[in-house]
PDB file of C-alpha atoms in Angstrom:
ATOM      1  CA  MET A   1     -37.416 -53.196 -35.614  1.00 53.00           C
ATOM      2  CA  ALA A   2     -40.026 -51.012 -33.956  1.00 54.00           C
ATOM      3  CA  SER A   3     -40.371 -47.358 -34.958  1.00 54.00           C
ATOM      4  CA  SER A   4     -40.394 -44.685 -32.248  1.00 61.00           C
ATOM      5  CA  ALA A   5     -43.488 -42.561 -31.650  1.00 65.00           C
ATOM      6  CA  PRO A   6     -43.321 -38.929 -32.838  1.00 70.00           C
ATOM      7  CA  ILE A   7     -42.759 -36.219 -30.212  1.00 70.00           C
ATOM      8  CA  SER A   8     -45.978 -34.434 -29.336  1.00 74.00           C
ATOM      9  CA  LYS A   9     -46.293 -30.652 -29.021  1.00 75.00           C
ATOM     10  CA  THR A  10     -46.680 -30.994 -25.251  1.00 77.00           C
ATOM     11  CA  GLN A  11     -43.491 -33.049 -24.956  1.00 73.00           C
ATOM     12  CA  LEU A  12     -41.636 -30.564 -27.164  1.00 67.00           C
ATOM     13  CA  THR A  13     -42.839 -27.629 -25.034  1.00 74.00           C
ATOM     14  CA  ILE A  14     -41.783 -29.368 -21.808  1.00 77.00           C
ATOM     15  CA  LEU A  15     -38.389 -30.263 -23.309  1.00 68.00           C
ATOM     16  CA  SER A  16     -37.906 -26.657 -24.477  1.00 72.00           C
ATOM     17  CA  ILE A  17     -38.729 -25.253 -21.017  1.00 74.00           C
ATOM     18  CA  PHE A  18     -36.411 -27.784 -19.371  1.00 69.00           C
ATOM     19  CA  LEU A  19     -33.517 -26.938 -21.686  1.00 65.00           C
ATOM     20  CA  THR A  20     -34.062 -23.180 -21.205  1.00 65.00           C
ATOM     21  CA  LEU A  21     -34.037 -23.537 -17.404  1.00 63.00           C
ATOM     22  CA  THR A  22     -30.954 -25.746 -17.573  1.00 65.00           C
ATOM     23  CA  LEU A  23     -29.171 -23.132 -19.664  1.00 58.00           C
ATOM     24  CA  VAL A  24     -30.194 -20.311 -17.305  1.00 58.00           C
ATOM     25  CA  PHE A  25     -28.944 -22.185 -14.233  1.00 61.00           C
ATOM     26  CA  ALA A  26     -25.771 -23.365 -15.990  1.00 61.00           C
ATOM     27  CA  LEU A  27     -24.839 -19.794 -16.874  1.00 57.00           C
ATOM     28  CA  GLY A  28     -25.667 -18.585 -13.364  1.00 52.00           C
ATOM     29  CA  LYS A  29     -27.926 -15.864 -14.713  1.00 48.00           C
ATOM     30  CA  ALA A  30     -29.841 -13.995 -11.995  1.00 50.00           C
ATOM     31  CA  GLU A  31     -33.253 -12.408 -12.198  1.00 54.00           C
ATOM     32  CA  ASP A  32     -31.740  -8.969 -12.677  1.00 62.00           C
ATOM     33  CA  GLY A  33     -29.531  -9.989 -15.573  1.00 72.00           C
ATOM     34  CA  PHE A  34     -26.455  -8.032 -14.365  1.00 78.00           C
ATOM     35  CA  VAL A  35     -25.102 -10.553 -11.849  1.00 80.00           C
ATOM     36  CA  ARG A  36     -24.214 -14.201 -12.055  1.00 78.00           C
ATOM     37  CA  ALA A  37     -22.773 -16.860  -9.800  1.00 81.00           C
ATOM     38  CA  MET A  38     -19.082 -17.589 -10.274  1.00 78.00           C
ATOM     39  CA  ASP A  39     -16.951 -20.635  -9.684  1.00 80.00           C
ATOM     40  CA  ARG A  40     -13.956 -19.746  -7.450  1.00 75.00           C
ATOM     41  CA  LYS A  41     -11.682 -21.954  -9.511  1.00 77.00           C
ATOM     42  CA  LEU A  42     -12.201 -19.722 -12.564  1.00 77.00           C
ATOM     43  CA  LEU A  43     -10.492 -16.895 -10.593  1.00 75.00           C
ATOM     44  CA  GLY A  44      -7.692 -19.145  -9.365  1.00 75.00           C
ATOM     45  CA  LEU A  45      -9.039 -19.099  -5.794  1.00 76.00           C
ATOM     46  CA  LYS A  46      -8.070 -22.164  -3.818  1.00 81.00           C
ATOM     47  CA  LYS A  47      -8.631 -23.080  -0.200  1.00 86.00           C
ATOM     48  CA  GLN A  48      -9.154 -20.134   2.158  1.00 89.00           C
ATOM     49  CA  LYS A  49      -6.324 -19.505   4.673  1.00 92.00           C
ATOM     50  CA  PHE A  50      -6.298 -17.851   8.083  1.00 95.00           C
ATOM     51  CA  SER A  51      -3.153 -15.778   8.827  1.00 96.00           C
ATOM     52  CA  HIS A  52      -1.829 -13.619  11.672  1.00 98.00           C
ATOM     53  CA  PHE A  53       0.393 -10.652  10.804  1.00 98.00           C
ATOM     54  CA  ARG A  54       2.194  -8.563  13.432  1.00 98.00           C
ATOM     55  CA  PHE A  55       3.976  -5.299  12.787  1.00 98.00           C
ATOM     56  CA  TYR A  56       4.622  -1.886  14.286  1.00 98.00           C
ATOM     57  CA  TRP A  57       3.009   1.232  12.821  1.00 98.00           C
ATOM     58  CA  HIS A  58       5.080   4.424  13.139  1.00 98.00           C
ATOM     59  CA  ASP A  59       3.041   7.645  13.075  1.00 98.00           C
ATOM     60  CA  ILE A  60       5.751  10.328  12.803  1.00 98.00           C
ATOM     61  CA  TYR A  61       4.855  14.036  12.814  1.00 98.00           C
ATOM     62  CA  SER A  62       8.299  15.302  13.864  1.00 97.00           C
ATOM     63  CA  GLY A  63      11.632  15.598  12.064  1.00 95.00           C
ATOM     64  CA  LYS A  64      12.673  16.410   8.504  1.00 95.00           C
ATOM     65  CA  ASN A  65      10.674  13.646   6.837  1.00 94.00           C
ATOM     66  CA  PRO A  66       7.375  13.101   8.718  1.00 98.00           C
ATOM     67  CA  SER A  67       5.192  10.134   7.739  1.00 98.00           C
ATOM     68  CA  ALA A  68       2.007  11.797   9.043  1.00 98.00           C
ATOM     69  CA  MET A  69       0.742  15.246   8.207  1.00 97.00           C
ATOM     70  CA  ALA A  70      -2.248  17.234   9.438  1.00 96.00           C
ATOM     71  CA  ILE A  71      -4.260  18.257   6.380  1.00 97.00           C
ATOM     72  CA  ILE A  72      -7.314  19.736   8.123  1.00 95.00           C
ATOM     73  CA  GLN A  73      -7.201  21.540  11.457  1.00 92.00           C
ATOM     74  CA  PRO A  74     -10.354  21.737  13.586  1.00 87.00           C
ATOM     75  CA  PRO A  75     -11.989  25.157  13.916  1.00 80.00           C
ATOM     76  CA  ALA A  76     -11.003  27.273  16.914  1.00 81.00           C
ATOM     77  CA  ASN A  77     -14.368  26.694  18.579  1.00 79.00           C
ATOM     78  CA  ALA A  78     -14.177  22.885  18.162  1.00 72.00           C
ATOM     79  CA  SER A  79     -14.714  20.554  21.071  1.00 79.00           C
ATOM     80  CA  LYS A  80     -11.804  19.492  23.282  1.00 85.00           C
ATOM     81  CA  SER A  81     -11.688  16.212  21.381  1.00 88.00           C
ATOM     82  CA  GLY A  82     -10.289  17.940  18.281  1.00 91.00           C
ATOM     83  CA  PHE A  83     -13.351  16.879  16.298  1.00 93.00           C
ATOM     84  CA  GLY A  84     -12.800  17.492  12.580  1.00 93.00           C
ATOM     85  CA  ALA A  85      -8.993  17.222  12.446  1.00 95.00           C
ATOM     86  CA  VAL A  86      -7.747  15.005   9.590  1.00 97.00           C
ATOM     87  CA  SER A  87      -4.263  13.599   8.913  1.00 98.00           C
ATOM     88  CA  MET A  88      -2.799  11.862   5.875  1.00 98.00           C
ATOM     89  CA  ILE A  89      -0.308   9.034   6.483  1.00 98.00           C
ATOM     90  CA  ASP A  90       2.438   7.085   4.759  1.00 98.00           C
ATOM     91  CA  ASN A  91       3.613   5.313   7.913  1.00 98.00           C
ATOM     92  CA  PRO A  92       6.353   2.672   8.045  1.00 98.00           C
ATOM     93  CA  LEU A  93       5.310  -0.829   9.137  1.00 98.00           C
ATOM     94  CA  THR A  94       8.273  -2.513  10.797  1.00 98.00           C
ATOM     95  CA  GLU A  95       9.097  -5.893  12.279  1.00 98.00           C
ATOM     96  CA  GLY A  96      10.033  -4.439  15.685  1.00 98.00           C
ATOM     97  CA  PRO A  97       9.065  -1.334  17.663  1.00 98.00           C
ATOM     98  CA  GLU A  98      12.157   0.609  16.541  1.00 98.00           C
ATOM     99  CA  VAL A  99      11.709   2.555  13.300  1.00 97.00           C
ATOM    100  CA  SER A 100      15.143   1.247  12.273  1.00 97.00           C
ATOM    101  CA  SER A 101      13.977  -2.394  12.388  1.00 98.00           C
ATOM    102  CA  LYS A 102      13.170  -4.290   9.174  1.00 98.00           C
ATOM    103  CA  LEU A 103      10.655  -2.437   6.981  1.00 98.00           C
ATOM    104  CA  LEU A 104       7.726  -4.741   6.112  1.00 98.00           C
ATOM    105  CA  GLY A 105       5.570  -2.212   4.297  1.00 98.00           C
ATOM    106  CA  LYS A 106       3.659   1.055   4.623  1.00 98.00           C
ATOM    107  CA  ALA A 107       0.320   2.107   6.081  1.00 98.00           C
ATOM    108  CA  GLN A 108      -1.120   4.570   3.591  1.00 98.00           C
ATOM    109  CA  GLY A 109      -4.361   6.461   4.053  1.00 98.00           C
ATOM    110  CA  PHE A 110      -5.888   8.955   6.446  1.00 98.00           C
ATOM    111  CA  TYR A 111      -7.587   9.278   9.796  1.00 98.00           C
ATOM    112  CA  GLY A 112      -9.716  11.925  11.384  1.00 97.00           C
ATOM    113  CA  LEU A 113     -11.098  12.766  14.793  1.00 95.00           C
ATOM    114  CA  ALA A 114     -14.709  11.724  14.403  1.00 95.00           C
ATOM    115  CA  SER A 115     -16.187  12.146  17.891  1.00 94.00           C
ATOM    116  CA  GLN A 116     -17.251  15.351  19.625  1.00 91.00           C
ATOM    117  CA  GLU A 117     -17.076  13.758  23.085  1.00 91.00           C
ATOM    118  CA  GLU A 118     -13.947  11.581  23.105  1.00 92.00           C
ATOM    119  CA  ILE A 119     -10.694  10.997  21.259  1.00 93.00           C
ATOM    120  CA  ALA A 120     -11.906   8.514  18.643  1.00 96.00           C
ATOM    121  CA  LEU A 121     -10.645   8.267  15.092  1.00 97.00           C
ATOM    122  CA  ILE A 122     -12.154   7.048  11.878  1.00 98.00           C
ATOM    123  CA  MET A 123      -9.275   5.231  10.170  1.00 98.00           C
ATOM    124  CA  ALA A 124      -9.096   4.372   6.473  1.00 98.00           C
ATOM    125  CA  MET A 125      -5.797   2.859   5.403  1.00 98.00           C
ATOM    126  CA  ASN A 126      -4.130   0.219   3.305  1.00 98.00           C
ATOM    127  CA  PHE A 127      -1.359  -1.901   4.746  1.00 98.00           C
ATOM    128  CA  HIS A 128       0.860  -2.215   1.666  1.00 98.00           C
ATOM    129  CA  ILE A 129       3.199  -5.167   2.220  1.00 98.00           C
ATOM    130  CA  THR A 130       6.643  -4.945   0.575  1.00 98.00           C
ATOM    131  CA  GLN A 131       8.364  -8.112   1.852  1.00 97.00           C
ATOM    132  CA  GLY A 132       8.243 -11.816   1.106  1.00 96.00           C
ATOM    133  CA  LYS A 133       5.393 -13.728  -0.468  1.00 95.00           C
ATOM    134  CA  TYR A 134       2.913 -10.868   0.063  1.00 97.00           C
ATOM    135  CA  ASN A 135       5.073  -8.186  -1.599  1.00 98.00           C
ATOM    136  CA  GLY A 136       2.757  -5.818  -3.492  1.00 98.00           C
ATOM    137  CA  SER A 137      -0.443  -6.997  -1.771  1.00 98.00           C
ATOM    138  CA  THR A 138      -2.576  -4.771   0.450  1.00 98.00           C
ATOM    139  CA  LEU A 139      -4.966  -5.183   3.381  1.00 98.00           C
ATOM    140  CA  THR A 140      -7.626  -2.495   3.819  1.00 98.00           C
ATOM    141  CA  ILE A 141      -8.669  -1.306   7.278  1.00 98.00           C
ATOM    142  CA  LEU A 142     -11.713   0.903   7.856  1.00 98.00           C
ATOM    143  CA  GLY A 143     -12.991   1.437  11.359  1.00 98.00           C
ATOM    144  CA  ARG A 144     -13.222   3.280  14.660  1.00 98.00           C
ATOM    145  CA  ASN A 145     -10.117   3.682  16.814  1.00 98.00           C
ATOM    146  CA  GLN A 146     -10.736   4.907  20.363  1.00 96.00           C
ATOM    147  CA  VAL A 147      -7.076   5.770  20.908  1.00 93.00           C
ATOM    148  CA  PHE A 148      -6.939   5.690  24.717  1.00 93.00           C
ATOM    149  CA  ASP A 149      -8.319   2.148  24.982  1.00 97.00           C
ATOM    150  CA  LYS A 150      -5.600  -0.414  25.674  1.00 97.00           C
ATOM    151  CA  VAL A 151      -6.594  -2.533  22.653  1.00 98.00           C
ATOM    152  CA  ARG A 152      -8.696  -1.273  19.768  1.00 98.00           C
ATOM    153  CA  GLU A 153     -10.357  -3.491  17.182  1.00 98.00           C
ATOM    154  CA  MET A 154     -10.948  -2.463  13.577  1.00 98.00           C
ATOM    155  CA  PRO A 155     -12.265  -4.540  10.674  1.00 98.00           C
ATOM    156  CA  VAL A 156     -10.272  -5.684   7.675  1.00 98.00           C
ATOM    157  CA  ILE A 157     -12.706  -4.961   4.855  1.00 98.00           C
ATOM    158  CA  GLY A 158     -10.762  -6.297   1.882  1.00 97.00           C
ATOM    159  CA  GLY A 159      -7.483  -6.336   0.079  1.00 97.00           C
ATOM    160  CA  SER A 160      -5.654  -6.740  -3.190  1.00 96.00           C
ATOM    161  CA  GLY A 161      -3.134  -9.126  -4.702  1.00 94.00           C
ATOM    162  CA  LEU A 162      -2.845 -12.209  -2.496  1.00 93.00           C
ATOM    163  CA  PHE A 163      -5.422 -10.618  -0.167  1.00 95.00           C
ATOM    164  CA  ARG A 164      -8.313 -10.483  -2.659  1.00 92.00           C
ATOM    165  CA  PHE A 165     -11.573 -11.201  -0.809  1.00 93.00           C
ATOM    166  CA  ALA A 166      -9.785 -10.728   2.545  1.00 96.00           C
ATOM    167  CA  SER A 167     -11.799 -10.293   5.731  1.00 97.00           C
ATOM    168  CA  GLY A 168     -10.874 -10.191   9.380  1.00 98.00           C
ATOM    169  CA  TYR A 169      -9.886  -7.741  12.082  1.00 98.00           C
ATOM    170  CA  ALA A 170      -6.918  -5.822  13.429  1.00 98.00           C
ATOM    171  CA  HIS A 171      -6.000  -5.228  17.059  1.00 98.00           C
ATOM    172  CA  ALA A 172      -4.084  -2.012  17.702  1.00 98.00           C
ATOM    173  CA  SER A 173      -2.294  -1.283  20.969  1.00 98.00           C
ATOM    174  CA  THR A 174      -0.129   1.751  21.628  1.00 98.00           C
ATOM    175  CA  HIS A 175       3.487   0.827  22.274  1.00 98.00           C
ATOM    176  CA  LYS A 176       4.774   4.391  22.691  1.00 97.00           C
ATOM    177  CA  PHE A 177       3.281   7.889  22.423  1.00 97.00           C
ATOM    178  CA  ASN A 178       5.031  11.284  22.666  1.00 97.00           C
ATOM    179  CA  PRO A 179       2.428  13.925  23.628  1.00 95.00           C
ATOM    180  CA  SER A 180       4.820  16.810  22.889  1.00 95.00           C
ATOM    181  CA  ASN A 181       5.083  16.097  19.147  1.00 96.00           C
ATOM    182  CA  GLY A 182       2.295  13.545  18.480  1.00 94.00           C
ATOM    183  CA  ASP A 183       4.621  10.739  17.378  1.00 98.00           C
ATOM    184  CA  ALA A 184       3.328   7.253  18.147  1.00 98.00           C
ATOM    185  CA  VAL A 185       4.321   3.623  17.725  1.00 98.00           C
ATOM    186  CA  VAL A 186       1.387   1.208  17.622  1.00 98.00           C
ATOM    187  CA  GLU A 187       1.558  -2.580  17.560  1.00 98.00           C
ATOM    188  CA  TYR A 188      -0.872  -4.096  15.062  1.00 98.00           C
ATOM    189  CA  ASN A 189      -1.949  -7.735  15.185  1.00 98.00           C
ATOM    190  CA  VAL A 190      -3.986  -8.498  12.080  1.00 98.00           C
ATOM    191  CA  TYR A 191      -6.035 -11.689  11.781  1.00 98.00           C
ATOM    192  CA  VAL A 192      -7.206 -12.262   8.240  1.00 98.00           C
ATOM    193  CA  GLN A 193      -8.938 -14.864   6.114  1.00 96.00           C
ATOM    194  CA  HIS A 194      -7.748 -14.845   2.522  1.00 93.00           C
ATOM    195  CA  TYR A 195      -7.127 -17.106  -0.462  1.00 84.00           C
TER     196      TYR A 195
END
């Protein structure tokens, strides 16, 4: 039986470097030390899905129980666009255009008039779903809404629950608007990628 040759210092150094690099890459450690690569399966993330949601958003300023409320009024010398006005919302999301149709969730957040020249909103809201498989999950919208365009597009920037890591876009189109009291019904078609 032949005896094996002893490991030289050079071989030991190379083996040590190799094992260290293997360990670093296996742990996903980055240069900065505060971030590492993750395996989706460890978070329970499976195949990504693409879904289309459609509902009606009811912005109600009138009546005994409004779902929208002005919280900041623009100064008297503001532009004709109403620049600076901000409203807080807890708007019903329904299956049909009537507020009495099946409640699917709520749009909660705020919007403000963000342009000095035109009627354009900055919208920040969560679509909190309360029905079916997605009950308790939210989609987050943050974007520009030029309200007099026939169809407006805003990005979906994330979500929670079954919408973790969500991305996509929402199309908004006004179904009905009452200029005397500010009430509006807007159809939202939301296209979202999620796990």
